[in-house]
XYZ file of C-alpha atoms in Angstrom:
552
model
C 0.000 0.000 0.000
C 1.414 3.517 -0.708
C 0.697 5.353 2.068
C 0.963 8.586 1.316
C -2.553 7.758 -0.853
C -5.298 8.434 1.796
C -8.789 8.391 2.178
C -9.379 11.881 1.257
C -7.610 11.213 -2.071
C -9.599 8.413 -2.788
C -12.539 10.500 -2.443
C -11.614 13.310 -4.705
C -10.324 11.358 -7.367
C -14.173 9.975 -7.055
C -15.183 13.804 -7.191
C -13.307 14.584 -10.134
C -14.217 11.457 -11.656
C -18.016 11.951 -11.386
C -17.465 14.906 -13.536
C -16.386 17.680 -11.273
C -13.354 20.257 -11.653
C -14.244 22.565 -8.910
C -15.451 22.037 -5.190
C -16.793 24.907 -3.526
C -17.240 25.335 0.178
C -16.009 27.029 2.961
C -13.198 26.477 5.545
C -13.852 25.259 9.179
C -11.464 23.690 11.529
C -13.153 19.609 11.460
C -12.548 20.068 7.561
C -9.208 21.652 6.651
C -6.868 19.107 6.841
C -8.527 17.280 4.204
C -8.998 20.688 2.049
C -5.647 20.634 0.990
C -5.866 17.319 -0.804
C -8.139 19.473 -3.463
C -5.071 22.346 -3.463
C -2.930 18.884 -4.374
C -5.179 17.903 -6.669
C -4.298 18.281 -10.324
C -7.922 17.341 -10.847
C -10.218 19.697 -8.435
C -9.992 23.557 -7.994
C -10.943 24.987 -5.034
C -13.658 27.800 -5.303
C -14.264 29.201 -1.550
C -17.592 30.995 -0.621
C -18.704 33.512 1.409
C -20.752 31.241 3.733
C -22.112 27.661 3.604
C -25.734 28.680 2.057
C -24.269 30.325 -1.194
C -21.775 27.147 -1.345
C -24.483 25.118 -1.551
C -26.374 27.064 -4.256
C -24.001 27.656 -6.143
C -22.888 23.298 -5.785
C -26.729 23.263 -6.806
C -26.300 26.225 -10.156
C -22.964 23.658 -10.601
C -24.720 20.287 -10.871
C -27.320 21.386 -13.254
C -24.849 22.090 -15.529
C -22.335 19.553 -15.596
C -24.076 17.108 -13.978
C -22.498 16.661 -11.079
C -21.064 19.153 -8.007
C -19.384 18.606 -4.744
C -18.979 21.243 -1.615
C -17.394 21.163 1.865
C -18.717 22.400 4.690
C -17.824 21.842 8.482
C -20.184 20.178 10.992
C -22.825 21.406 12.726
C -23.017 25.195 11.834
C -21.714 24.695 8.174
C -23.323 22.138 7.209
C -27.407 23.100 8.342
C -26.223 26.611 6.886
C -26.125 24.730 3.722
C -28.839 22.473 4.097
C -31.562 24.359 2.721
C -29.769 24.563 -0.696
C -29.552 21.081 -0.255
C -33.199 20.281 -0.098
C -33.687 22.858 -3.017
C -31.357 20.384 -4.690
C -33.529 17.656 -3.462
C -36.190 19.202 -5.125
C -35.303 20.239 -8.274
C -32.703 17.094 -9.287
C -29.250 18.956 -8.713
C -26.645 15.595 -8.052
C -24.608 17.467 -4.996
C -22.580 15.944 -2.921
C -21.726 17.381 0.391
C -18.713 16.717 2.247
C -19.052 17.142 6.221
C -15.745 17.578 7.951
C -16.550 15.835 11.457
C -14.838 16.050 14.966
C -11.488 14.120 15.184
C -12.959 10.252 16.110
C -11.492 10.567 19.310
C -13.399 13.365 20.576
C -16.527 11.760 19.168
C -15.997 8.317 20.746
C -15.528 10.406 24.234
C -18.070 12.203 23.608
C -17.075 15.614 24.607
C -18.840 19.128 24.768
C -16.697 20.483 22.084
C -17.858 23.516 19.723
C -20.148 23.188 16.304
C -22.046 20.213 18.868
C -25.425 20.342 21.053
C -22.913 19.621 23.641
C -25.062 16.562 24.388
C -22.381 14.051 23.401
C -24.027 12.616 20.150
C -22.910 13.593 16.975
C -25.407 11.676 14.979
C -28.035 14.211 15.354
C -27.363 16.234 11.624
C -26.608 13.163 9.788
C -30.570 12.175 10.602
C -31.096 15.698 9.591
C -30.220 15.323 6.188
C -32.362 12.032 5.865
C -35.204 13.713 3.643
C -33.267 15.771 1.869
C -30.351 12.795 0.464
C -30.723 9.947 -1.179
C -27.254 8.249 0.177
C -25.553 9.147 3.658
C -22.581 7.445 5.023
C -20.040 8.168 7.962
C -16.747 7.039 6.649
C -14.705 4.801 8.546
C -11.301 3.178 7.932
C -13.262 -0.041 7.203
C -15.734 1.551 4.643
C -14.186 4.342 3.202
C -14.124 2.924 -0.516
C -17.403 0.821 -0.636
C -18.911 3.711 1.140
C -17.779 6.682 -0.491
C -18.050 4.787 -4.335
C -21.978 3.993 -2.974
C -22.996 7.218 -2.127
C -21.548 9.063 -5.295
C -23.055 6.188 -7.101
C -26.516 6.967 -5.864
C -25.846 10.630 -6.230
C -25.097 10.169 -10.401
C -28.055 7.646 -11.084
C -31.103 9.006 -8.612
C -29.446 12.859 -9.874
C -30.239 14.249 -6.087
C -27.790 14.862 -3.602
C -26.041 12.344 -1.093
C -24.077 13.238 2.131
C -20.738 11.712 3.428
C -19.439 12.695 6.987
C -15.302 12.726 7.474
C -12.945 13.208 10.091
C -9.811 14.424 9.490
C -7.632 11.368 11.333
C -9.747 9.483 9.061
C -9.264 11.289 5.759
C -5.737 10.876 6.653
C -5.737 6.920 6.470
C -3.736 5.168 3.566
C -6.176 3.500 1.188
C -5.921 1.472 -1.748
C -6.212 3.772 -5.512
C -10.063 2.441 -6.850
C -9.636 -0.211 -9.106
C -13.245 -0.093 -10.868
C -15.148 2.957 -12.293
C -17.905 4.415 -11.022
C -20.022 3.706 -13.838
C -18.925 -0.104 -13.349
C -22.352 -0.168 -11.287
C -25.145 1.464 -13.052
C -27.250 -1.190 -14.477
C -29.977 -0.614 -16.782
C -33.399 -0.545 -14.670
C -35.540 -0.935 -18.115
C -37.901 -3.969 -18.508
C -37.649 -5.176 -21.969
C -40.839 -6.773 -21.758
C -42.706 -3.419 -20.789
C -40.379 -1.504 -23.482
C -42.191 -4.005 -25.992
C -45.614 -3.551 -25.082
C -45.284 0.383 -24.839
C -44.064 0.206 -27.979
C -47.048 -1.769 -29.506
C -49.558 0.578 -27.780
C -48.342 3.669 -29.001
C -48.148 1.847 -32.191
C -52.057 1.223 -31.312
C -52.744 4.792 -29.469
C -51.221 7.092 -31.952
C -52.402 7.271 -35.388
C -54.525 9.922 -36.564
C -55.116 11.714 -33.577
C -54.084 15.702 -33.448
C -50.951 15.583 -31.018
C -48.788 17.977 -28.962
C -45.797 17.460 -27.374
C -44.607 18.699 -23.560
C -41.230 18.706 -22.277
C -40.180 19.386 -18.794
C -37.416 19.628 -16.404
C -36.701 15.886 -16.431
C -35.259 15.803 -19.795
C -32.719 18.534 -18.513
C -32.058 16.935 -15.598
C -31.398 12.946 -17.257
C -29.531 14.842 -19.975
C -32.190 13.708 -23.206
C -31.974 17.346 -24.850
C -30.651 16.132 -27.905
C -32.265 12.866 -28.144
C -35.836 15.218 -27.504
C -34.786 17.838 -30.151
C -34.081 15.085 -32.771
C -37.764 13.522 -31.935
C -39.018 17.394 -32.741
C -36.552 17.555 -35.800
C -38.307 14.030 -37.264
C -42.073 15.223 -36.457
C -44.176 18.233 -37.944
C -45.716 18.350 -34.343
C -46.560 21.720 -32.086
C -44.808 21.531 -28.825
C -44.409 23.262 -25.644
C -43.161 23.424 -21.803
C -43.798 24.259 -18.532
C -41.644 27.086 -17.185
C -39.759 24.408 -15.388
C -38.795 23.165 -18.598
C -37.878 26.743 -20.714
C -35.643 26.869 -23.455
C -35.461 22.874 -23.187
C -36.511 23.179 -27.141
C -36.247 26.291 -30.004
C -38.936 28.978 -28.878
C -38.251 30.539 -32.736
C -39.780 27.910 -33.957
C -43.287 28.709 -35.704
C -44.290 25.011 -33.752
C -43.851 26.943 -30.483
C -47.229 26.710 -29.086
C -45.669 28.890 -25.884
C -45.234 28.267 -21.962
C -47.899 26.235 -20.527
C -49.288 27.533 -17.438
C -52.759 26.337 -17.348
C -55.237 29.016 -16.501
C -52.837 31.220 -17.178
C -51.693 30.057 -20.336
C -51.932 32.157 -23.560
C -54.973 31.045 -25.544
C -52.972 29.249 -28.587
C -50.837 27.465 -26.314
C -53.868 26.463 -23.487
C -56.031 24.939 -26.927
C -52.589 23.404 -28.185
C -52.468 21.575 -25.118
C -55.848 20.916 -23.604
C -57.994 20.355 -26.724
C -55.282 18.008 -28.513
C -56.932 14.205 -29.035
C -52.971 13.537 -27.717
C -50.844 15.133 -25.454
C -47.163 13.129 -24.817
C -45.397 14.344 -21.930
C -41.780 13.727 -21.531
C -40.209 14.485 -18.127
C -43.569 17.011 -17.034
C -44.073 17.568 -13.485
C -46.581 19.648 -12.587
C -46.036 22.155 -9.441
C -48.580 24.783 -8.123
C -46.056 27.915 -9.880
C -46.130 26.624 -13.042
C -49.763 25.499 -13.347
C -51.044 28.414 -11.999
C -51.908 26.570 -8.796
C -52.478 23.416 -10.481
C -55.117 24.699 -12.971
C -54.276 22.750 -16.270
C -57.172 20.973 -17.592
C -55.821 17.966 -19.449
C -57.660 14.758 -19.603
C -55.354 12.286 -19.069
C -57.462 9.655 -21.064
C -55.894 11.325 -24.124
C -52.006 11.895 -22.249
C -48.948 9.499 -23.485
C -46.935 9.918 -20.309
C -42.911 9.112 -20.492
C -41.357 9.557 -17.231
C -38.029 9.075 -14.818
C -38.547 5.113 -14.545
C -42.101 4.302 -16.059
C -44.257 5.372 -19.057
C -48.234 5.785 -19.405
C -50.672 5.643 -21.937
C -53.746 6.548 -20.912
C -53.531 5.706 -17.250
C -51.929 2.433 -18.344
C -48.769 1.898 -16.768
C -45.197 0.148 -18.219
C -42.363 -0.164 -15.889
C -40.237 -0.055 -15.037
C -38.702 1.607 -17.879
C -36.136 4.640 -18.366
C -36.491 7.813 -20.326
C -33.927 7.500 -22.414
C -35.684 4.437 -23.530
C -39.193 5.095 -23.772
C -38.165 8.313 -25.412
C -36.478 6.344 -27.814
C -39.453 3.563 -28.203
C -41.647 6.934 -29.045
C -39.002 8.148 -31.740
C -39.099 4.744 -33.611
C -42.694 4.945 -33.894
C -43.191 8.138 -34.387
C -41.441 8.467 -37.889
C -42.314 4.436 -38.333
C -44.449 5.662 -41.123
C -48.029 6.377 -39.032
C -50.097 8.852 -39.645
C -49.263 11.177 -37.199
C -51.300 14.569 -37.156
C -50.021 17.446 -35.823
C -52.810 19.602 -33.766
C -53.206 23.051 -35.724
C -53.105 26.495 -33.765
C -56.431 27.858 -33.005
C -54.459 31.448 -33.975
C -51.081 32.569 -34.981
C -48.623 33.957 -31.948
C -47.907 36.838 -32.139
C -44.848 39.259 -31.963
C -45.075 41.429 -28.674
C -45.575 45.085 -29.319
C -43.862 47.458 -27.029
C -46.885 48.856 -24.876
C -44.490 52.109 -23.297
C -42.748 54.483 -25.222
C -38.943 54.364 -25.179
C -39.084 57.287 -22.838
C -41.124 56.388 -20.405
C -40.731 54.720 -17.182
C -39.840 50.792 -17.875
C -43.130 48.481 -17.862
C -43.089 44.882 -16.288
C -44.897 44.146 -19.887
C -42.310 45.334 -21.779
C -39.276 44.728 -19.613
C -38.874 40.661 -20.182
C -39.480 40.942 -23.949
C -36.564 43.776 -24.184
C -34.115 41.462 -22.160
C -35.278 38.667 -24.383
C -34.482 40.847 -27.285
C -30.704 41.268 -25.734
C -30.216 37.723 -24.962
C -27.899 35.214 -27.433
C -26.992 31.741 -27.355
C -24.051 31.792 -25.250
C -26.240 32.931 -22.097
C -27.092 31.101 -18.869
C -30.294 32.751 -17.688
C -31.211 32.127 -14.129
C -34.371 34.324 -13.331
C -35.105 34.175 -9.439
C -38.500 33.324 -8.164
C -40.370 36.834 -8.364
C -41.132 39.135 -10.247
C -38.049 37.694 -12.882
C -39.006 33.796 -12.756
C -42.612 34.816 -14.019
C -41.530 37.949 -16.041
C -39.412 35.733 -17.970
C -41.339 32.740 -18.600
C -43.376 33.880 -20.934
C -41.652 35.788 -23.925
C -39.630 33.792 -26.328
C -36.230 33.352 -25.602
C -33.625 32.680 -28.474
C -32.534 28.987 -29.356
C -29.462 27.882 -27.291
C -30.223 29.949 -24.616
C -30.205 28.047 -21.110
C -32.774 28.993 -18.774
C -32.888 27.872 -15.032
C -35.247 28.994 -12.055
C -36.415 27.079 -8.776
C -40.180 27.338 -8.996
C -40.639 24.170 -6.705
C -38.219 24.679 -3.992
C -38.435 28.582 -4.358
C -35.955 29.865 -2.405
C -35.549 33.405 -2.650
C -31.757 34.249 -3.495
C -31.169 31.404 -4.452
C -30.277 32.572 -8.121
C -27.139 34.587 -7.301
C -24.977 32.038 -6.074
C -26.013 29.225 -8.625
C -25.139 31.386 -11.491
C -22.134 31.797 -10.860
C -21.642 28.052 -9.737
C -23.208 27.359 -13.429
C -21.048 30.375 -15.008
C -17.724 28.009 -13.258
C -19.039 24.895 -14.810
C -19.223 26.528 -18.332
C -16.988 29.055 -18.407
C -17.748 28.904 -22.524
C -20.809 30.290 -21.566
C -21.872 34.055 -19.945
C -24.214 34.304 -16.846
C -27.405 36.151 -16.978
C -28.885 36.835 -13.696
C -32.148 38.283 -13.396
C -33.314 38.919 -9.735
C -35.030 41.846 -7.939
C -34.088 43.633 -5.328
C -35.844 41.827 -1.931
C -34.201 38.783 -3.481
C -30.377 40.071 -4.103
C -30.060 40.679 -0.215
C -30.312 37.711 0.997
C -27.016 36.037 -0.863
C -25.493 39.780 -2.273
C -21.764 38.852 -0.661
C -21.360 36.267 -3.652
C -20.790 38.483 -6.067
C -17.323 39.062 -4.223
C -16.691 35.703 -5.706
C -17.645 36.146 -9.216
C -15.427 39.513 -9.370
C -12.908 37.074 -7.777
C -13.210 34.582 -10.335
C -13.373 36.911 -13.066
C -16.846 34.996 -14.351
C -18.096 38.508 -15.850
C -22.019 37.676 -15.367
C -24.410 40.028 -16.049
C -26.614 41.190 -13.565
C -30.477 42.624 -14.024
C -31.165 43.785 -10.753
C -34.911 45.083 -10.682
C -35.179 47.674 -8.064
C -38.961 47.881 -7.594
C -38.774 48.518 -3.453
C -39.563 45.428 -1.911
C -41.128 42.317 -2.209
C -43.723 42.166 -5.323
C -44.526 38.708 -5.688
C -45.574 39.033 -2.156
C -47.488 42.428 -3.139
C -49.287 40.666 -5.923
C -50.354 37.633 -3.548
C -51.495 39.671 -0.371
C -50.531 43.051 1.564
C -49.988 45.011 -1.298
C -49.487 48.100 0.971
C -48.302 46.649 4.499
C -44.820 47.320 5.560
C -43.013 43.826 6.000
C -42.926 43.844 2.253
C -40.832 47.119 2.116
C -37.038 46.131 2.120
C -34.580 48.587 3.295
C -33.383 51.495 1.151
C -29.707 50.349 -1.152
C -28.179 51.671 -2.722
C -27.315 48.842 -5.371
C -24.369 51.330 -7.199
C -22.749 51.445 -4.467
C -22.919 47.979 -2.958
C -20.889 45.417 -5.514
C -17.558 48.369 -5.057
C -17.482 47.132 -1.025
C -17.132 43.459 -2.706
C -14.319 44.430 -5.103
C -15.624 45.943 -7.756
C -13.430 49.066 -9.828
C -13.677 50.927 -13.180
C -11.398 48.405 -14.198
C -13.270 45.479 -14.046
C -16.884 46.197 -13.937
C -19.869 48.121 -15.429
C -22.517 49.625 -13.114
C -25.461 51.047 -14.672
C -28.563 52.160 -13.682
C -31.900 52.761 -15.848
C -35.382 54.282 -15.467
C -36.930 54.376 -19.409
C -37.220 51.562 -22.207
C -34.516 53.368 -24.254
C -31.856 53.388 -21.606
C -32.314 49.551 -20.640
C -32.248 49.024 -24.113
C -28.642 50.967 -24.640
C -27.582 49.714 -21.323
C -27.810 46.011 -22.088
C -26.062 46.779 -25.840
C -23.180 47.848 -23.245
C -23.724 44.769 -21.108
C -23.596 42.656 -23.873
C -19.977 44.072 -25.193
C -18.396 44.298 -21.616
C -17.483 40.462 -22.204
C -14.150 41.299 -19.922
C -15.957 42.528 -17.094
C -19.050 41.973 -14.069
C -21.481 43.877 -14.688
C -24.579 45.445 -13.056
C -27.707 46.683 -14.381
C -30.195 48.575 -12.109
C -33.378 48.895 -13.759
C -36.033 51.126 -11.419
C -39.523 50.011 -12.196
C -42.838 50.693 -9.993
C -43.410 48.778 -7.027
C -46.950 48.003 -8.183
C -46.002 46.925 -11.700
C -46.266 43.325 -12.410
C -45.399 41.070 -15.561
C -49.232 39.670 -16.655
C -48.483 36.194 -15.762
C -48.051 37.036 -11.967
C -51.201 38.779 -12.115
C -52.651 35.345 -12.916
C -50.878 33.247 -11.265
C -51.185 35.290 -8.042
C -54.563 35.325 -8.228
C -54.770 31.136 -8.443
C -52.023 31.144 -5.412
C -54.435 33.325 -3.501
C-alpha cells in the first residue's frame, strides 16, 4: 500500500471522476486538513464561498450544468447553513454531494462538549437531519471508506439528487488502496424489456390519426435527453411546448412553439394546443402549483402518453419499469415508423409582442422581459429568481441555445445569485445572466465578491422595484413587511471588489436606456457587470397577475 494515498484522495479522485473540476465550500477547523488534498489535486480547484448557504447554491447552479457538483462544509453550523440549498437540490434534481468535515474520532468516541455540537455528546443528530433531503448518507470509517464513499456518489449520479458523506480528518488521513473499478462499473440498466415491448405496440395502437402535442419538462434537462428530444421534434411536424420548469429545453423561434404552458394562465394558442389536442405526450412534465397556476391545467389524461423518470403511461396504463432515455427512444421509432401522425393546428397565430411604453417612459413589467429577451444570445445562462423575474421571464420567447434555469418548486428566494455563478464556473464557454429583484439580491449579495474574484463577468439585471412584489401581488400590497430597506445597489458590488477596471454599473429608469444599457452589457465580455433597472413597485409582468390570483 502507498501510504501517502489516503482516504481523502480516494474521495476526490471519485469527485473529479463523477465529472467535477471545482469544489466549492467554505473552511472550518473539522474540515481543513482534508482541504488541501483538493489544493494537491491536479484534478479539483478549489472555489471558496462567502458562507455555507451560497456554497451550496451555487454546488446546486454547478450540478445542473455539468451534472455533477461537490462542496465542503464543516459540521454542525456549516453544514445546516447549507442544508436548505440542499433540499432545493432535493427538489429540483441537482446531483450534490456534500462533504461534512466531522470532529477528530477521538473526541466523538468520548463524547465531549466540544464547539459546532449540542454539547449533548451525540454527533449523529445532523446526519438524521439530512435524511429527507439525500438519497445516500454514510459516515466514513477506515473499514468503509471505498465501498462507502463509491456507494454514495453512485446513488448521487443515477437518482441525480444529492447524497451526504461525513469525514474526520484522522480518518481522511488513512492510507487507502487507488479504486480499481469505475464508477459507472455499477449502473445497471433498470428498463424492462418486456414493458419496453408492449409500450411500444400501444403507441403503435394509441397514436395514429389523432391531433398531437408534445410537452417537455425539467426531467429531460435533468437525465440529460436534450438532444435525443430535439431530434424527436426535428423528425415530427408536431406543435410543442413546456412548462416554465422546462424553458428553453426546445427552439422557442420555432413557428411550432405553441408557448409556456401555465394552465389558466396560459396564452390562448398554447392552453387549446395543449388541452384540446386528441394527444398530449409528456416527456419528463411535473406539474407544481407555480407553473400550473396553482395546479389549474385541464388535461384529460385519457388522451395523455406519459414518459417519465422510470415508467411510461398511456392513458392511465402503466409500463415499468422503464427509463427515459428508452421510452423516449421507443416513441421516436414509432413516431417516424411511417403512421399517420397529425399534428394539432393552432387555433391562432402567436404573435410578436408590441412594445406597450414608449422608449421614454418609465420601464413596464410588460415590456421589460421581452426587451431582455431581445438582448439575450446563445451563449447565455439565464437564471431568473422566483419573483417578479421567474414569471416575467417565462413567458416571452427566448432565443434557441439559450439556457434557462429557475427554482419554482423549492423557491428559495436568493437562491439565483450564487447558482449562477456556480453554473457560469461549470461553463466558463458560456456568460451568466442573472435576473433577480431587489428583496431577493439581499439575501445572498456577498457572492458576487466571488464572481469579481473569479473573473466569471455575469451580467446582472437587478430590478429595483422597493420590496417584495410577488408578495405584493399575492397579499398586503401596501403593508410594511414587504418594504425592504433602502440600497443603494451602485454602491454595494464596489465594497465586494468591484473598480472601473473590471466592472460596469449602470442604472436605468426608461425603455430606451435599458435598451442601450444592455447593448453595453452585452460588449463588456471582460468585465461583471450590473444593471439597475427602477420600475414601480406596483407593476407586475401579466403572468403574476394570474398566477397570483390562483395562489391566492
Amino acid at each position: 500500500m502507498n501510504k501517502s494515498y489516503t482516504i481523502a484522495d480516494y474521495l476526490f479522485e471519485r469527485v473529479a471522476e463523477a465529472g467535477a473540476t471545482e469544489v466549492f465550500g467554505v473552511p472550518g477547523d473539522y474540515n481543513l486538513a482534508f482541504l488541501d488534498n483538493i489544493l494537491e489535486s491536479d484534478k479539483l480547484r478549489w472555489v471558496g464561498n462567502t458562507n455555507e448557504l451560497n456554497a451550496g447554491y451555487a454546488a446546486d447552479g454547478y450540478a445542473r450544468e455539468r451534472g455533477f457538483a461537490a462542496m465542503v462544509t464543516t459540521f454542525g453550523v456549516g453544514e445546516l447553513s447549507a442544508i436548505n440549498a440542499i433540499a432545493g437540490s432535493y427538489a429540483e434534481y441537482a446531483p450534490v454531494l456534500h462533504v461534512v468535515g466531522a470532529p477528530a474520532t477521538d473526541k466523538l468516541d468520548a463524547k465531549r462538549r466540544i464547539h459546532h455540537s449540542l454539547g449533548d455528546g451525540v454527533f449523529n443528530h445532523f446526519i438524521k437531519m439530512t435524511e429527507p433531503v439525500t438519497v445516500a448518507r454514510a459516515q466514513i470509517t477506515p473499514e468503509n471508506a471505498a465501498s462507502e464513499i463509491d456507494r454514495v456518489i453512485r446513488m448521487v449520479l443515477k437518482k441525480h439528487r444529492p447524497g451526504y458523506l461525513l469525514l474526520s480528518p484522522d480518518i481522511a488521513a488513512l492510507p487507502i488502496y487507488p479504486p480499481t473499478t469505475k464508477l459507472d462499473d455499477s449502473r445497471e440498466d433498470i428498463t424492462s424489456q418486456a414493458a419496453l415491448a408492449d409500450f411500444k405496440q400501444a403507441l403503435i395502437d394509441f397514436l395514429p390519426n389523432k391531433t398531437t402535442t408534445l410537452m417537455a419538462d425539467l426531467m429531460v434537462h435533468r437525465l440529460g435527453l436534450q438532444n435525443e428530444l430535439k431530434a424527436l421534434i426535428a423528425d415530427t411536424e408536431i406543435p410543442y411546448t413546456t412548462l416554465a420548469w422546462g424553458k428553453t429545453l426546445l427552439d422557442e423561434q420555432s413557428a411550432r412553439w405553441a408557448g409556456t404552458y401555465t394552465g389558466v394562465a396560459s396564452q390562448p394558442v398554447v392552453k387549446d394546443a395543449v388541452e384540446n389536442s386528441e394527444c398530449l405526450i409528456k416527456i419528463g412534465v411535473d406539474y407544481t402549483d407555480t407553473t400550473t397556476a396553482g395546479f389549474s391545467q385541464d388535461i384529460d389524461e385519457d388522451v395523455v402518453v406519459d414518459l417519465h423518470y422510470e415508467r411510461a403511461s398511456i392513458a392511465g396504463q402503466n409500463y415499468a419499469p422503464i427509463a427515459l432515455k428508452d421510452s423516449l427512444q421507443a416513441l421516436h421509432e414509432v413516431m417516424t415508423s411511417g403512421i399517420t401522425i397529425v399534428p394539432k393546428p393552432f387555433c391562432e397565430a402567436m404573435q410578436a409582442h408590441e412594445q406597450q411604453g414608449a422608449d421614454d417612459e418609465a420601464i413596464r413589467q410588460e415590456d421589460l422581459w421581452h426587451i431582455i429577451a431581445d438582448h439575450l444570445n446563445h451563449n447565455n445562462l439565464v437564471f431568473a429568481d422566483q419573483g417578479t423575474a421567474y414569471f416575467g421571464i417565462s413567458a416571452v420567447r427566448l432565443p434557441e441555445g439559450v439556457t434557462a434555469y429557475g427554482q419554482p418548486l423549492w423557491g428559495s428566494i436568493g437562491y439565483t445569485l450564487p447558482a449562477s455563478l456556480g453554473a457560469a464556473v461549470a461553463s466558463p464557454h458560456k456568460r451568466s445572466v442573472l435576473l433577480i429583484g431587489d428583496g431577493s439580491a439581499l439575501l445572498t449579495i456577498q457572492e458576487i465578491a466571488v464572481m469579481i474574484k473569479e473573473e466569471i463577468n455575469p451580467v446582472i439585471v437587478l430590478v429595483n422595484n422597493d420590496g417584495y412584489t410577488v408578495e405584493r401581488a399575492i397579499h398586503g400590497e401596501n403593508q410594511h413587511y414587504n418594504d425592504i430597506p433602502a440600497c443603494d445597489w451602485q454602491v454595494m458590488p464596489k465594497a465586494f471588489g468591484a473598480t472601473d477596471n473590471n466592472s460596469l454599473l449602470l442604472r436605468v429608469k426608461t425603455a430606451g436606456e435599458l435598451k442601450d444599457a444592455l447593448k453595453r452589457a452585452a460588449n463588456a465580455t471582460d468585465k461583471f457587470v450590473m444593471l439597475e433597472v427602477i420600475t414601480d413597485k406596483h407593476d407586475v409582468p401579466p403572468l403574476l397577475k394570474e398566477v397570483s390570483a390562483a395562489l391566492k
